[in-house]
Structures are given as structure tokens and as C-alpha cells.
Short mmCIF file of C-alpha atoms in Angstrom, two decimals:
data_model
loop_
_atom_site.label_atom_id
_atom_site.label_comp_id
_atom_site.label_asym_id
_atom_site.label_seq_id
_atom_site.Cartn_x
_atom_site.Cartn_y
_atom_site.Cartn_z
CA MET A 1 0.00 0.00 0.00
CA LEU A 2 2.80 2.43 0.87
CA ASP A 3 4.41 1.88 -2.54
CA ARG A 4 1.12 2.78 -4.25
CA LEU A 5 0.78 5.86 -2.08
CA GLN A 6 4.30 7.03 -2.80
CA ALA A 7 3.72 6.60 -6.54
CA LEU A 8 0.49 8.59 -6.20
CA ALA A 9 2.30 11.34 -4.27
CA ASP A 10 5.05 11.49 -6.90
CA ARG A 11 2.44 11.84 -9.64
CA TYR A 12 0.57 14.56 -7.72
CA GLU A 13 3.75 16.59 -7.29
CA LYS A 14 4.69 16.06 -10.94
CA LEU A 15 1.26 17.38 -11.94
CA SER A 16 1.90 20.50 -9.84
CA GLU A 17 5.02 21.11 -11.94
CA LEU A 18 3.18 20.44 -15.21
CA LEU A 19 0.38 22.85 -14.33
CA CYS A 20 2.99 25.62 -14.00
CA ASP A 21 4.61 24.74 -17.33
CA PRO A 22 3.98 27.53 -19.90
CA ASP A 23 3.45 24.97 -22.68
CA VAL A 24 0.70 23.27 -20.66
CA MET A 25 -0.86 26.58 -19.60
CA ASN A 26 -1.22 27.50 -23.27
CA ASP A 27 -2.85 24.16 -24.11
CA SER A 28 -6.38 24.26 -22.67
CA ALA A 29 -7.07 20.55 -23.27
CA ARG A 30 -3.93 19.38 -21.45
CA LEU A 31 -4.46 21.97 -18.71
CA ARG A 32 -7.99 20.66 -18.06
CA ALA A 33 -6.85 17.03 -18.14
CA TYR A 34 -3.96 17.59 -15.71
CA ALA A 35 -6.09 19.75 -13.39
CA LYS A 36 -8.80 17.04 -13.32
CA GLU A 37 -6.23 14.32 -12.63
CA GLN A 38 -4.66 16.30 -9.80
CA SER A 39 -8.08 17.07 -8.31
CA ASP A 40 -8.87 13.34 -8.27
CA LEU A 41 -5.57 12.63 -6.48
CA GLN A 42 -5.80 15.48 -3.95
CA GLU A 43 -7.69 13.69 -1.16
CA PRO A 44 -5.48 10.54 -1.03
CA TYR A 45 -2.36 12.73 -1.43
CA GLN A 46 -3.30 14.90 1.57
CA ALA A 47 -4.14 11.80 3.62
CA TYR A 48 -0.76 10.27 2.75
CA VAL A 49 1.12 13.48 3.65
CA GLU A 50 -0.61 13.52 7.06
CA TYR A 51 0.04 9.78 7.47
CA LYS A 52 3.79 10.32 6.98
CA GLN A 53 3.81 13.24 9.39
CA VAL A 54 1.93 11.28 12.06
CA SER A 55 4.22 8.25 11.57
CA GLU A 56 7.31 10.43 12.06
CA GLN A 57 5.83 12.11 15.14
CA LEU A 58 4.91 8.70 16.57
CA ALA A 59 8.46 7.39 16.03
CA ASP A 60 9.90 10.51 17.70
CA ALA A 61 7.55 10.16 20.67
CA LYS A 62 8.46 6.51 21.16
CA ALA A 63 12.16 7.45 21.01
CA MET A 64 11.59 10.03 23.75
CA LEU A 65 10.46 7.28 26.11
CA GLU A 66 13.99 5.87 25.94
CA ASP A 67 15.28 9.10 27.49
CA LYS A 68 15.30 9.76 31.20
CA LEU A 69 12.05 11.62 31.80
CA ASP A 70 10.29 12.64 34.97
CA ASP A 71 6.92 11.01 35.67
CA GLU A 72 4.86 13.97 34.46
CA MET A 73 6.71 14.22 31.15
CA LYS A 74 6.57 10.44 30.66
CA ALA A 75 2.78 10.49 31.16
CA MET A 76 2.43 13.29 28.62
CA VAL A 77 4.53 11.40 26.05
CA LYS A 78 2.51 8.21 26.59
CA MET A 79 -0.72 10.16 26.05
CA GLU A 80 0.70 11.65 22.85
CA ILE A 81 1.70 8.18 21.62
CA GLU A 82 -1.85 6.89 22.20
CA GLU A 83 -3.36 9.82 20.27
CA LEU A 84 -0.88 9.52 17.38
CA ALA A 85 -1.33 5.74 17.17
CA ALA A 86 -5.11 6.16 17.00
CA ARG A 87 -4.80 8.83 14.28
CA LYS A 88 -2.37 6.66 12.31
CA GLU A 89 -4.89 3.81 12.38
CA GLU A 90 -7.67 6.16 11.19
CA LEU A 91 -5.51 7.39 8.32
CA GLU A 92 -4.58 3.85 7.29
CA GLU A 93 -8.29 2.99 7.02
CA LEU A 94 -9.04 6.22 5.15
CA VAL A 95 -6.23 5.62 2.69
CA ARG A 96 -7.40 2.06 2.04
CA VAL A 97 -10.82 3.41 1.10
CA LEU A 98 -9.37 6.21 -1.04
CA LEU A 99 -7.22 3.72 -2.95
CA LEU A 100 -10.20 1.56 -3.92
CA PRO A 101 -10.76 1.35 -7.68
CA LYS A 102 -13.11 4.14 -8.72
CA ASP A 103 -16.08 3.58 -10.99
CA PRO A 104 -15.05 5.43 -14.19
CA ASN A 105 -18.62 6.69 -14.55
CA ASP A 106 -18.92 8.18 -11.04
CA ASP A 107 -18.34 11.77 -12.15
CA LYS A 108 -20.79 11.61 -15.06
CA ASN A 109 -24.21 13.16 -15.39
CA VAL A 110 -27.09 10.70 -15.44
CA ILE A 111 -30.23 9.94 -17.40
CA VAL A 112 -33.02 8.57 -15.23
CA GLU A 113 -36.03 6.62 -16.50
CA ILE A 114 -38.99 5.99 -14.16
CA ARG A 115 -42.00 3.88 -15.15
CA GLY A 116 -45.17 2.85 -13.41
CA ALA A 117 -45.08 -0.95 -13.24
CA ALA A 118 -47.37 -3.26 -11.26
CA GLY A 119 -50.44 -1.55 -9.79
CA GLY A 120 -51.95 0.44 -12.63
CA GLU A 121 -52.78 4.07 -11.91
CA GLU A 122 -51.38 3.87 -8.36
CA ALA A 123 -47.98 2.81 -9.78
CA ASN A 124 -48.08 5.78 -12.15
CA LEU A 125 -48.85 8.17 -9.29
CA PHE A 126 -45.94 6.78 -7.30
CA ALA A 127 -43.65 7.13 -10.34
CA ALA A 128 -44.48 10.86 -10.24
CA GLU A 129 -43.61 10.98 -6.53
CA LEU A 130 -40.25 9.31 -7.19
CA TYR A 131 -39.56 11.88 -9.92
CA ARG A 132 -40.27 14.72 -7.46
CA MET A 133 -38.10 13.03 -4.81
CA TYR A 134 -35.12 12.82 -7.15
CA ALA A 135 -35.66 16.38 -8.42
CA LYS A 136 -35.61 17.70 -4.83
CA TYR A 137 -32.56 15.59 -3.95
CA ALA A 138 -30.76 16.87 -7.04
CA ASP A 139 -31.60 20.45 -6.05
CA SER A 140 -30.19 19.86 -2.55
CA GLN A 141 -26.92 18.68 -4.15
CA GLY A 142 -26.68 21.72 -6.41
CA TRP A 143 -27.42 19.63 -9.50
CA ARG A 144 -29.65 20.61 -12.42
CA THR A 145 -32.51 18.48 -13.75
CA GLU A 146 -34.01 18.64 -17.22
CA LEU A 147 -37.12 16.80 -18.39
CA LEU A 148 -36.63 14.92 -21.66
CA GLU A 149 -39.83 12.92 -22.09
CA ALA A 150 -42.98 12.30 -20.06
CA SER A 151 -46.11 10.25 -20.61
CA VAL A 152 -48.75 11.56 -18.19
CA SER A 153 -51.50 9.25 -16.94
CA ASP A 154 -55.18 10.19 -16.55
CA LEU A 155 -54.81 11.01 -12.82
CA GLY A 156 -51.62 13.05 -13.28
CA GLY A 157 -49.06 10.33 -12.60
CA PHE A 158 -46.34 9.21 -14.98
CA LYS A 159 -46.61 6.11 -17.11
CA GLU A 160 -43.02 6.99 -18.00
CA VAL A 161 -40.75 9.95 -17.32
CA ILE A 162 -37.19 10.43 -18.57
CA PHE A 163 -34.94 13.23 -17.32
CA THR A 164 -31.31 14.19 -16.91
CA ILE A 165 -29.46 15.13 -13.74
CA ASN A 166 -26.37 17.23 -14.41
CA GLY A 167 -23.81 17.82 -11.69
CA GLN A 168 -20.49 16.77 -10.18
CA GLY A 169 -20.63 13.16 -9.00
CA ALA A 170 -24.28 12.64 -9.95
CA TYR A 171 -23.80 9.02 -11.00
CA SER A 172 -21.76 8.17 -7.89
CA LYS A 173 -24.80 8.94 -5.72
CA MET A 174 -27.67 8.07 -8.04
CA LYS A 175 -26.36 4.71 -9.32
CA PHE A 176 -27.87 2.82 -6.37
CA GLU A 177 -31.43 3.79 -7.39
CA SER A 178 -31.84 1.34 -10.30
CA GLY A 179 -34.40 -1.32 -9.51
CA ALA A 180 -37.99 -1.86 -8.45
CA HIS A 181 -39.38 0.55 -5.85
CA ARG A 182 -42.39 -0.81 -3.95
CA VAL A 183 -45.06 1.37 -2.35
CA GLN A 184 -47.57 0.19 0.26
CA ARG A 185 -50.47 2.53 1.01
CA VAL A 186 -54.21 3.10 0.71
CA PRO A 187 -54.75 4.63 -2.75
CA GLU A 188 -56.98 7.69 -3.11
CA THR A 189 -59.12 5.63 -5.45
CA GLU A 190 -59.67 2.90 -2.81
CA SER A 191 -62.99 3.36 -1.01
CA GLY A 192 -62.61 0.38 1.33
CA GLY A 193 -59.44 1.62 3.02
CA ARG A 194 -57.39 -1.40 1.97
CA ILE A 195 -53.61 -1.12 1.65
CA HIS A 196 -52.40 -1.79 -1.89
CA THR A 197 -48.90 -2.73 -3.00
CA SER A 198 -47.64 -1.24 -6.25
CA THR A 199 -44.25 -0.87 -7.90
CA SER A 200 -42.46 1.64 -10.08
CA THR A 201 -39.16 0.87 -11.77
CA VAL A 202 -36.15 3.16 -11.91
CA VAL A 203 -33.22 2.94 -14.32
CA VAL A 204 -30.20 5.22 -13.76
CA MET A 205 -27.65 5.39 -16.58
CA PRO A 206 -24.38 7.33 -16.81
CA GLU A 207 -24.79 9.83 -19.61
CA ALA A 208 -22.85 8.80 -22.71
CA GLU A 209 -20.91 11.51 -24.48
CA GLU A 210 -20.19 11.55 -28.20
CA LEU A 211 -16.67 10.30 -27.49
CA ASP A 212 -18.10 7.29 -25.62
CA ILE A 213 -20.53 6.14 -28.30
CA GLU A 214 -20.33 7.16 -31.95
CA ILE A 215 -23.63 7.05 -33.83
CA LEU A 216 -23.38 7.22 -37.62
CA ASP A 217 -26.11 8.95 -39.65
CA LYS A 218 -26.51 5.83 -41.80
CA ASP A 219 -27.34 3.79 -38.68
CA ILE A 220 -30.33 5.86 -37.54
CA ARG A 221 -33.85 6.59 -38.75
CA VAL A 222 -35.43 9.88 -37.66
CA ASP A 223 -39.22 10.27 -37.56
CA THR A 224 -41.09 13.43 -36.61
CA PHE A 225 -44.63 13.74 -35.24
CA CYS A 226 -46.86 16.13 -33.33
CA SER A 227 -46.31 16.39 -29.58
CA SER A 228 -49.04 14.87 -27.44
CA GLY A 229 -50.29 15.50 -23.92
CA ALA A 230 -52.20 13.44 -21.35
CA GLY A 231 -54.49 10.90 -22.98
CA GLY A 232 -52.56 11.14 -26.22
CA GLN A 233 -54.28 14.25 -27.59
CA SER A 234 -52.20 16.46 -29.87
CA VAL A 235 -51.01 19.60 -28.12
CA ASN A 236 -49.66 21.34 -31.19
CA THR A 237 -49.90 21.09 -34.96
CA THR A 238 -46.19 21.23 -35.81
CA LYS A 239 -44.14 18.05 -36.06
CA SER A 240 -41.60 19.07 -33.40
CA ALA A 241 -41.48 15.71 -31.57
CA VAL A 242 -38.70 13.37 -32.70
CA ARG A 243 -38.27 9.60 -32.60
CA VAL A 244 -34.81 8.24 -33.38
CA THR A 245 -34.31 4.53 -34.12
CA HIS A 246 -30.85 2.96 -33.98
CA ILE A 247 -31.10 0.40 -36.79
CA PRO A 248 -28.27 -1.98 -35.72
CA THR A 249 -29.70 -2.47 -32.19
CA GLY A 250 -33.36 -1.54 -32.62
CA ILE A 251 -33.10 0.88 -29.68
CA ILE A 252 -35.57 3.78 -29.89
CA ALA A 253 -35.43 7.18 -28.18
CA THR A 254 -38.16 9.82 -28.31
CA CYS A 255 -38.23 13.43 -27.20
CA GLN A 256 -41.02 16.00 -27.47
CA ASP A 257 -40.43 18.44 -24.62
CA GLY A 258 -37.68 20.49 -26.28
CA LYS A 259 -38.13 23.96 -27.77
CA SER A 260 -37.69 22.85 -31.38
CA GLN A 261 -37.35 19.83 -33.61
CA ASN A 262 -33.55 20.20 -33.62
CA ASP A 263 -33.53 20.46 -29.83
CA ASN A 264 -35.66 17.31 -29.54
CA LYS A 265 -33.44 15.44 -31.99
CA ALA A 266 -30.30 16.35 -30.02
CA LYS A 267 -31.91 15.18 -26.76
CA ALA A 268 -33.19 11.97 -28.36
CA LEU A 269 -29.67 11.20 -29.63
CA GLN A 270 -28.35 11.90 -26.12
CA VAL A 271 -30.75 9.28 -24.70
CA LEU A 272 -29.97 6.87 -27.54
CA ARG A 273 -26.20 7.03 -26.91
CA THR A 274 -26.77 6.52 -23.20
CA ARG A 275 -29.02 3.48 -23.74
CA ILE A 276 -26.50 1.89 -26.10
CA MET A 277 -23.68 2.43 -23.59
CA ASP A 278 -25.89 1.14 -20.79
CA ILE A 279 -26.45 -2.13 -22.68
CA LYS A 280 -22.68 -2.53 -22.96
CA ILE A 281 -22.30 -1.88 -19.21
CA GLN A 282 -25.03 -4.42 -18.42
CA GLU A 283 -23.34 -7.00 -20.65
CA GLU A 284 -20.06 -6.44 -18.81
CA ASN A 285 -21.80 -6.75 -15.45
CA ALA A 286 -23.50 -9.97 -16.58
CA LYS A 287 -20.09 -11.60 -17.05
CA TYR A 288 -19.58 -11.37 -13.31
CA ALA A 289 -23.18 -12.08 -12.28
CA GLY A 290 -22.40 -15.56 -10.97
CA GLU A 291 -19.77 -14.30 -8.54
CA ARG A 292 -21.25 -10.86 -7.89
CA ARG A 293 -24.51 -11.34 -6.02
CA GLU A 294 -23.57 -8.45 -3.79
CA LYS A 295 -25.92 -6.30 -1.80
CA VAL A 296 -25.23 -3.09 -3.66
CA GLY A 297 -24.99 -2.27 -7.33
CA THR A 298 -25.93 -5.63 -8.86
CA GLY A 299 -27.50 -3.82 -11.79
CA ASP A 300 -30.43 -6.25 -11.59
CA ARG A 301 -33.38 -4.02 -12.35
CA SER A 302 -35.97 -6.68 -11.60
CA GLU A 303 -34.96 -6.87 -7.94
CA ARG A 304 -37.06 -5.08 -5.35
CA ILE A 305 -34.57 -2.69 -3.83
CA ARG A 306 -36.72 -0.51 -1.57
CA THR A 307 -40.13 -0.37 0.07
CA TYR A 308 -42.01 2.83 0.97
CA ASN A 309 -44.64 1.94 3.58
CA PHE A 310 -47.05 4.83 4.20
CA PRO A 311 -49.07 3.44 7.16
CA GLN A 312 -45.82 3.00 9.15
CA SER A 313 -44.03 6.04 7.64
CA ARG A 314 -41.22 3.58 6.87
CA VAL A 315 -38.60 3.32 4.15
CA THR A 316 -36.64 0.05 3.94
CA ASP A 317 -33.70 -0.58 1.64
CA HIS A 318 -33.64 -4.36 1.26
CA ARG A 319 -30.06 -4.60 -0.06
CA ILE A 320 -28.47 -3.43 3.18
CA GLY A 321 -31.34 -3.96 5.64
CA LEU A 322 -31.64 -0.24 6.39
CA THR A 323 -34.98 0.98 7.78
CA LEU A 324 -35.82 4.65 8.40
CA HIS A 325 -39.06 5.87 9.94
CA LYS A 326 -39.02 9.17 8.09
CA LEU A 327 -40.92 8.51 4.87
CA ASP A 328 -42.06 12.13 4.40
CA SER A 329 -38.48 13.43 4.68
CA VAL A 330 -37.13 10.90 2.18
CA LEU A 331 -39.89 11.66 -0.35
CA ASN A 332 -39.02 15.33 0.14
CA GLY A 333 -35.56 14.62 -1.24
CA GLU A 334 -33.70 14.05 2.04
CA MET A 335 -31.89 10.95 0.77
CA ASN A 336 -28.38 11.52 2.14
CA GLU A 337 -28.67 8.94 4.92
CA ILE A 338 -29.69 6.21 2.44
CA VAL A 339 -27.08 7.19 -0.16
CA GLN A 340 -24.27 7.29 2.43
CA ALA A 341 -25.23 3.88 3.83
CA LEU A 342 -25.23 2.36 0.35
CA SER A 343 -21.86 3.98 -0.45
CA ILE A 344 -20.34 2.60 2.77
CA ALA A 345 -21.70 -0.87 1.97
CA GLU A 346 -20.15 -0.66 -1.49
CA GLN A 347 -16.79 0.42 -0.02
CA ALA A 348 -16.88 -2.42 2.52
CA GLU A 349 -17.47 -4.92 -0.22
CA LEU A 350 -14.66 -3.53 -2.36
CA LEU A 351 -12.31 -3.64 0.64
CA GLU A 352 -13.28 -7.28 1.20
CA LYS A 353 -12.56 -8.08 -2.45
CA GLU A 354 -9.23 -6.27 -2.28
CA GLY A 355 -8.33 -8.31 0.80
CA MET A 356 -9.32 -11.56 -0.89
CA ALA A 357 -7.32 -10.66 -3.98
CA ALA A 358 -4.24 -9.81 -1.87
CA SER A 359 -4.43 -13.13 -0.01
CA HIS A 360 -4.30 -15.20 -3.18
#
């Protein structure tokens, strides 16, 4: 571990030199790349610098005990050794976590798709609540959301809603949301007061950029049509809505909420690229499915990941056994406690895998 940290520290310091190099400063692409790389290394670098300082101070304090000290001074040195040893242990654990392999998509924006699933109109209404929950959470993180496509149900829910979340680290926090979300409550349409169980599905995909997935004009078919509102009625007479079909894969993306046909086409292509990349990611994940039945991040969208129980004001994440009795707060976008618990579970699993790999 120390060898890896020293190599990381050497690279960080080399980047500091490069960022002051006039040739680099005049090359905006290299400047951005080096600045991004150094920013990614900053936290483990600072932890390693403190680790070395604490280790040196600890060695000096232990050496002092060999000297002839009076009782008061000896007690003070022993107390300092205890504090430094505890801090050294904390830093070792922190560094182990910081050195874990990072998901290359963690810093990307995301495209989120929510659909009402089992439960009819109640599932559609809950899909709309999930959309509002994520929009509020995104706002609390300083991220920006943009609606790409929505199919509104008769009671104002969403049969389907697709939107982007743009912001630093969006995928790193939103990636745990893919799966089936179950709601248990008495629907407004239920006269007998019986609790119904419905589900809405969520898919979170890292946004694909043009460099990630190249789509050739010859491989797509573009169709235009009039935008429609709830119930399918036409809401305008111009063919501004766009449907793009990727011929090699058969994947379709539609957008009608943009300001113009060109705007809708660009957004539809954005969704199309992301869906194509997502299929590749799912195929890669499937290779490890037999050995990766982990609690977090399986990518299995059919699994029930969370239950929202209204009578008990309870939210339960089934992957890590976390239960919170604060349903209203969570639906209001206060998701940090859930996200942090899932992140810690992911880190613990990665640490376990690293330990297993090192022992072989």
C-alpha cells in the first residue's frame, strides 16, 4: 500500500510542476486534463502526507520514552503516543478506502427513467412521486434536472418519465437507485381503506458523451410527429417531436419536450447514446453475475430494492437492511442517509474483495 501511495504522491507533485509549465498553460485541453487528474488525487495525497507526518511524530515520541524523563513528562509522552497511534490507524483505514478502484462513470451526469409498473394508476402516481423526490434531492446537491420525455396518466401520474441530472458526482450517488421501488399505502381511489402494494421501476444510466458512443447517420432513422399530452391528444400542430431509431440495435429514443425539432433530436440522440452504452455496461456486469450477487450495485433491475410503507411512515432498503421511519423526509428529497449507507456498503465490499485478492 505504501508503494502505491508514494507513486500517487510522486504523480501529484509532478502534476503540480506540469500545471505551472507555460506549454501546458497554453494548451487548454492538457491543462484541463492535468487539473482534473490532480483534483482526483488530492484527497489521497493529503491523507498520505498527514500519514507520513503522524508516523514520524509517533516514532519521535516513542524514542523520547527511551530518554530519562520525569513522571509527568513520561505520562504526557505516553498520552501523545496513544493519540498519534489512533490517528495513524484512522488514516490507514481512510487511505485504504481512497485507494479503492473508482467507478469510471462516477463523475458523469445521469439519465433517469422511471416507469409505473405493477399496480396500474397507483404505480403511475408513485412514479411521479419518485420523480419529485429525485428532483428535490438533485436540487439539494446543487445539480440541475431537465425533463426529456414524459407520458402523463389520466390522474396526473407518470406512465413513463425520462430526465437528466447534471452535476459533479451525480452518478456516484444516483447509481444505487436502479431497480424496483415498492409502495404500500391506501390509494386515493380505494374506497374500502385497503392497503395496496404497487411498484415503479427506476433505471439510472451514466450519460454517454459523443466520445463514448459514436452514432453514424446511416445507422439511424429519424421520424417526426406532433407532440401529445395526457391521454394522447395532440397539443400542437407542428411536427416538433422526434423519434430516433438505432437500426443496428433496434433501440428507440423519443423526445417532445424540447423547444424545437432540432432540440428534440439532439436530446433523443443523447438518450440513444446513453441506452446503447448502458447495454454494454449491463453486458459487462452480466459476465460477473455468478460471482457478484452483492448487496449493492448488482444492476439487476428486476430486484425489489426498496419499500415505501405509508401506514408506518417507513422506508426500507432491502439490499443493506436499512430501515428509516421518516418517509415524508425521504420523499421530500432528504436521501443523504440512504445514499451514504449504500456507499459505505459498497466500499466495505470492495475492501473485502481487495483483501481476498491480496491473499491469493
